[in-house]
CSV table of C-alpha atoms in Angstrom, one decimal:
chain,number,residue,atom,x,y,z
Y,14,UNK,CA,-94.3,3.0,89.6
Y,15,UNK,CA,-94.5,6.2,91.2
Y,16,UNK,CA,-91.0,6.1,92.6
Y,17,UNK,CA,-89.2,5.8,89.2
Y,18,UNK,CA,-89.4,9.3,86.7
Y,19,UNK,CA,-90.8,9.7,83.0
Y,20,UNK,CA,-87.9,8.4,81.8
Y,21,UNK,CA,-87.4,5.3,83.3
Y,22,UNK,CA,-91.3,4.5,82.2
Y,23,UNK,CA,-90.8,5.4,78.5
Y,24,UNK,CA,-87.9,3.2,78.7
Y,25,UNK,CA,-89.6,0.4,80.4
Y,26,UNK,CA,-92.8,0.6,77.9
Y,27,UNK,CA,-90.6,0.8,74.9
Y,28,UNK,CA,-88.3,-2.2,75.8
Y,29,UNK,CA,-91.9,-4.0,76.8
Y,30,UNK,CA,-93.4,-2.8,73.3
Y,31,UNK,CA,-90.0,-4.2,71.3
Y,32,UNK,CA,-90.6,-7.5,73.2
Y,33,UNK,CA,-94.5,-7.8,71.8
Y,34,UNK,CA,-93.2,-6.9,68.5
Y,35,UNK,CA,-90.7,-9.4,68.1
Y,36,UNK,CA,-93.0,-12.6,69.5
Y,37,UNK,CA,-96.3,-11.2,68.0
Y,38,UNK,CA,-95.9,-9.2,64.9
Y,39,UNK,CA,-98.5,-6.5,64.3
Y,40,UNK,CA,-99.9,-6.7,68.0
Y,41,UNK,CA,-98.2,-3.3,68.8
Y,42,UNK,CA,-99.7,-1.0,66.1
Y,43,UNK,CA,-101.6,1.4,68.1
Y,44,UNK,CA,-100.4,3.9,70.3
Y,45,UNK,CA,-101.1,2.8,73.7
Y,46,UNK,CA,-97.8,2.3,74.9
Y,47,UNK,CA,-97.0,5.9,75.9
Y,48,UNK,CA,-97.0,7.7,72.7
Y,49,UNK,CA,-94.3,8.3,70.6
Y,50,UNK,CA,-90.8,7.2,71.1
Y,51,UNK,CA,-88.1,9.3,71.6
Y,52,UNK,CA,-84.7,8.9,70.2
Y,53,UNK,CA,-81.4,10.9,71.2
Y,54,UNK,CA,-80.7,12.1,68.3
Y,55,UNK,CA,-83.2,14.8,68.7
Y,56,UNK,CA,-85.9,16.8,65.8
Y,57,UNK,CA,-85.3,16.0,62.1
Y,58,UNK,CA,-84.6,19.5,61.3
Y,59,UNK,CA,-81.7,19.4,64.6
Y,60,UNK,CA,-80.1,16.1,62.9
Y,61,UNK,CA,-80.4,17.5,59.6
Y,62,UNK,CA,-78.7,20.5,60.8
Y,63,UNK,CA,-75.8,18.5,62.7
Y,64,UNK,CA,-74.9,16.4,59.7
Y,65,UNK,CA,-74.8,19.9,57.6
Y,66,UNK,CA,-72.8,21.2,59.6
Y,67,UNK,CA,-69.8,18.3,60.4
Y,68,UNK,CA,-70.2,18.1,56.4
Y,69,UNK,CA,-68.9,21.2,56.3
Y,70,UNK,CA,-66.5,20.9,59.1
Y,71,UNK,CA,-64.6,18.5,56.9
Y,72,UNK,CA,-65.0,19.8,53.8
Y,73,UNK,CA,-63.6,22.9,55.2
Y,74,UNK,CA,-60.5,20.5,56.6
Y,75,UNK,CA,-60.3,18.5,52.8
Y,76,UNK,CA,-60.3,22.1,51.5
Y,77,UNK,CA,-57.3,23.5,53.8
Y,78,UNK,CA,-55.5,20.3,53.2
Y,79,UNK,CA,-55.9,20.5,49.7
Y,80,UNK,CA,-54.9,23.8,49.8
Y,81,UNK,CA,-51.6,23.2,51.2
Y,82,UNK,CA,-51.0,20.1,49.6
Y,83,UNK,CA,-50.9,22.4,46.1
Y,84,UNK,CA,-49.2,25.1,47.5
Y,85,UNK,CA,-46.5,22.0,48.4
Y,86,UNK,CA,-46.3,20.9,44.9
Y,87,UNK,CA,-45.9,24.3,43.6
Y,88,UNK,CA,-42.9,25.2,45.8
Y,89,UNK,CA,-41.2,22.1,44.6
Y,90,UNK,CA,-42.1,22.5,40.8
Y,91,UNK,CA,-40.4,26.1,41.1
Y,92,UNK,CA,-37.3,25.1,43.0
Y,93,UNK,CA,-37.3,21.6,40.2
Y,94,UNK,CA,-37.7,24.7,37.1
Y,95,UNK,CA,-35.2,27.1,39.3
Y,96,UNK,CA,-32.4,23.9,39.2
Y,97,UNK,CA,-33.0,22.9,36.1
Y,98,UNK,CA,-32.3,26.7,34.7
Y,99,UNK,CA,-29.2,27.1,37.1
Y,100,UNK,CA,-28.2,23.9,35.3
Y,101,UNK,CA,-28.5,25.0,31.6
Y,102,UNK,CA,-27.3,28.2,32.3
Y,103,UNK,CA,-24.2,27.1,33.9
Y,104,UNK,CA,-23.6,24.1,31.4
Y,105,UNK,CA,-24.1,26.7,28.3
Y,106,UNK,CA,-21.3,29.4,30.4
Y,107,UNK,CA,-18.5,26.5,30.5
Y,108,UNK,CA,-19.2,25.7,26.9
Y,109,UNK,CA,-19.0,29.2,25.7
Y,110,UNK,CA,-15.5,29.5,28.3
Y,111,UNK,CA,-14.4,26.3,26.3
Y,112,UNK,CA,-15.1,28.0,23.3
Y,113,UNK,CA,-13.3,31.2,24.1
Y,114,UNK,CA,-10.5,29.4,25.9
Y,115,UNK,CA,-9.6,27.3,22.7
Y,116,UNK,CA,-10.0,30.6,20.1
Y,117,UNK,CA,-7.6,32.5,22.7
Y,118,UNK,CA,-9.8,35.5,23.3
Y,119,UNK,CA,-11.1,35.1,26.9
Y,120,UNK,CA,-11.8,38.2,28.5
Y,121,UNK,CA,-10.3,38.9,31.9
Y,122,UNK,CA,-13.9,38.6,33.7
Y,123,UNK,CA,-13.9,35.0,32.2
Y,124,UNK,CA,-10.5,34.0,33.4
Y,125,UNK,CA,-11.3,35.5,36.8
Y,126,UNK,CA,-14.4,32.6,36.8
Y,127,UNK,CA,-12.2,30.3,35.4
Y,128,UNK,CA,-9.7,30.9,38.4
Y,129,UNK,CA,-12.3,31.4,40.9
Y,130,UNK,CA,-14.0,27.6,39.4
Y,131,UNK,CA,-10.4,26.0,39.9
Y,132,UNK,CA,-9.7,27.5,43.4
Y,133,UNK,CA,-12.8,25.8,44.8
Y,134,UNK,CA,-12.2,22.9,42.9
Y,135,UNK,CA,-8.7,22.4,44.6
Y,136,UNK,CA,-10.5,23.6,48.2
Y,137,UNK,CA,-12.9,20.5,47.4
Y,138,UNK,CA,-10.3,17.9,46.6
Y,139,UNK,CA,-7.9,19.1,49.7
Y,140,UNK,CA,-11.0,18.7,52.1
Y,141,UNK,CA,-11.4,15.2,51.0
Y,142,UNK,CA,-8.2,14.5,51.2
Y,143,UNK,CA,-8.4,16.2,54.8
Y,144,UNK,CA,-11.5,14.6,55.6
Y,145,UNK,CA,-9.8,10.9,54.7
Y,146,UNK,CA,-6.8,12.3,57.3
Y,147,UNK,CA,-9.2,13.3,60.3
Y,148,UNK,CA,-11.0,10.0,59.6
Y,149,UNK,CA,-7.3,8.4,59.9
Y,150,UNK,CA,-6.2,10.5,62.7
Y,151,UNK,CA,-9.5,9.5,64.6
Y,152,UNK,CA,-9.5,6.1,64.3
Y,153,UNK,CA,-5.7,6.1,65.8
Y,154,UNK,CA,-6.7,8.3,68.5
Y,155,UNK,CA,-9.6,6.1,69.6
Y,156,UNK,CA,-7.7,3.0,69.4
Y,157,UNK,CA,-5.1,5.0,71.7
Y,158,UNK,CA,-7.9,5.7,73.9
Y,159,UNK,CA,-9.2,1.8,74.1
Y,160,UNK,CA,-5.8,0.5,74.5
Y,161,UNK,CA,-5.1,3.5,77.7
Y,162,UNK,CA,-8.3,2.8,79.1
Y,163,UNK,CA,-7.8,-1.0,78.8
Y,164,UNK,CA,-4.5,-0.8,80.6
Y,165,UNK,CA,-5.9,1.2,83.0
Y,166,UNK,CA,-8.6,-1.4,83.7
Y,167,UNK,CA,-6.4,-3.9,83.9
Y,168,UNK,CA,-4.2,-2.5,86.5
Y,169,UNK,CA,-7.7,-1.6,88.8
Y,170,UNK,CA,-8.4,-5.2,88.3
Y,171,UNK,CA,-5.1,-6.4,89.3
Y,172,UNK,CA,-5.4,-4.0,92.6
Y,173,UNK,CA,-8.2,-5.7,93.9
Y,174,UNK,CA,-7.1,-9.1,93.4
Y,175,UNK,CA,-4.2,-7.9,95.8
Y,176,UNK,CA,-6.3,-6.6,97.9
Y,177,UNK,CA,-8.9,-9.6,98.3
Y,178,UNK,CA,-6.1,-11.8,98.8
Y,179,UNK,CA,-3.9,-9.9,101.2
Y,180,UNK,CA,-7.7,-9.7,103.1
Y,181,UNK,CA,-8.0,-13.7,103.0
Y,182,UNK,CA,-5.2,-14.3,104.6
Y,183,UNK,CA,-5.2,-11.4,107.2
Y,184,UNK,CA,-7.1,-13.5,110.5
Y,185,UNK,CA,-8.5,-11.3,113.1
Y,186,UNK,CA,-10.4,-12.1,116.1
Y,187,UNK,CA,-13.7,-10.9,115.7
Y,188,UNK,CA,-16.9,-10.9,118.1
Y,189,UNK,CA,-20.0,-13.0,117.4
Y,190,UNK,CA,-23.0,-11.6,118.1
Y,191,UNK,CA,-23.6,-11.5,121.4
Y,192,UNK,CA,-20.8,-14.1,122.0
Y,193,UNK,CA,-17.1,-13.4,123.8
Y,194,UNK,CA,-14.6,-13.3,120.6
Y,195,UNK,CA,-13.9,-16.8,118.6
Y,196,UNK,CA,-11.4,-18.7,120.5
Y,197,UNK,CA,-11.7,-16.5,123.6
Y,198,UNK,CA,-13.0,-17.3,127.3
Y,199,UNK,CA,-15.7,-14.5,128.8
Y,200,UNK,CA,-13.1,-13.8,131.8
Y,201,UNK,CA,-10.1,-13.0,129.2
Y,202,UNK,CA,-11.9,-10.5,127.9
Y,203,UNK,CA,-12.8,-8.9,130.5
Y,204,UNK,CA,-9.3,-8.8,132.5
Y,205,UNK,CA,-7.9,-7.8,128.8
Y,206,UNK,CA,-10.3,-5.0,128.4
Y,207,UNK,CA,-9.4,-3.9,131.7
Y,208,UNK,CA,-5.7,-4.2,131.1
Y,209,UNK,CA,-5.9,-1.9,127.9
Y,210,UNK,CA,-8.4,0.9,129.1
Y,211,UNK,CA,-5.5,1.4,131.6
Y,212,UNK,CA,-2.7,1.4,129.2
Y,213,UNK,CA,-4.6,3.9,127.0
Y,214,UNK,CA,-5.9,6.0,129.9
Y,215,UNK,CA,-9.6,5.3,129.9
């Protein structure tokens, strides 16, 4: 055993120990196997210390979390109150504008409002009106745009029919690899070869 380190030993005595234990209960008591045993966690006090510490850790997470989780809440309660203000005070300005309007005394700030309220309320109802027109206008132009592009496909497709069948029925002589041309003699070619380079000037 003097090859392998403390390590392996404690190991090796402690596995041997955990056998003994489990076949013959109480035959391990003493401390003859190599002392104490070691564990990875390390001292009490350093695993007391470690658990303090990731307790704290995440308490300090649940507290930031918490935190912000209230501070959420509270932005929406103000902005729910804020609303709910704009609301009243806006429902208890038209009834006060009704009132006014049918005793004949409205003041010229209040018909300004009043005009200002029925200006945007006509700017509202023409941009839906508008909005129903562009959604008109684009479906037309996209059904334009299908039907062009579908013509267009149809013509490209009709091309190259043409073309495949004017290239059926065009018949060329053509070499085979490493053959004289289909239909054609070695010697032909030759003499015809020869016959062309001089016409062309080779």
């Amino acid at each position: 055993m003097g090859q392998y380190g403390s390590d392996a030993r404690a190991q090796a005595s402690g596995a041997v120990r955990d056998v003994l234990e489990s076949v013959l209960p109480g035959a391990v008591g003493c401390r003859e196997f190599g002392g104490r045993r070691r564990n990875g966690r390390g001292s009490q006090a350093a695993v007391v210390n470690r658990v303090l510490s990731q307790r704290g850790v995440i308490q300090g997470q649940d507290v930031d979390r918490v935190k912000k989780q209230q501070r959420e809440e509270q932005r929406r309660r103000v902005r729910r109150e804020q609303r709910l203000r704009e609301e009243l005070e806006a429902e208890a300005k038209m009834e006060r504008l009704q009132r006014h309007r049918s005793a004949g005394r409205m003041s010229k700030e209040e018909r300004a409002y009043v005009g200002g309220m029925v200006r945007r309320n006509e700017q509202l109802l023409r941009t839906w009106d508008k909005g129903e027109e562009v959604a008109e206008l684009e479906g037309q132009v996209l059904q334009d745009m299908r039907g062009a592009s579908g013509k267009r496909q149809k013509r490209k497709r009709g091309r190259a029919m043409c073309q495949k069948k004017q290239g059926s029925n065009e018949q060329q002589l053509r070499l085979t690899p490493g053959l004289a041309p289909v239909g054609a003699s070695d010697e032909e070619d030759t003499s015809e070869g020869e016959q062309e380079g001089s016409d062309r000037g080779w």
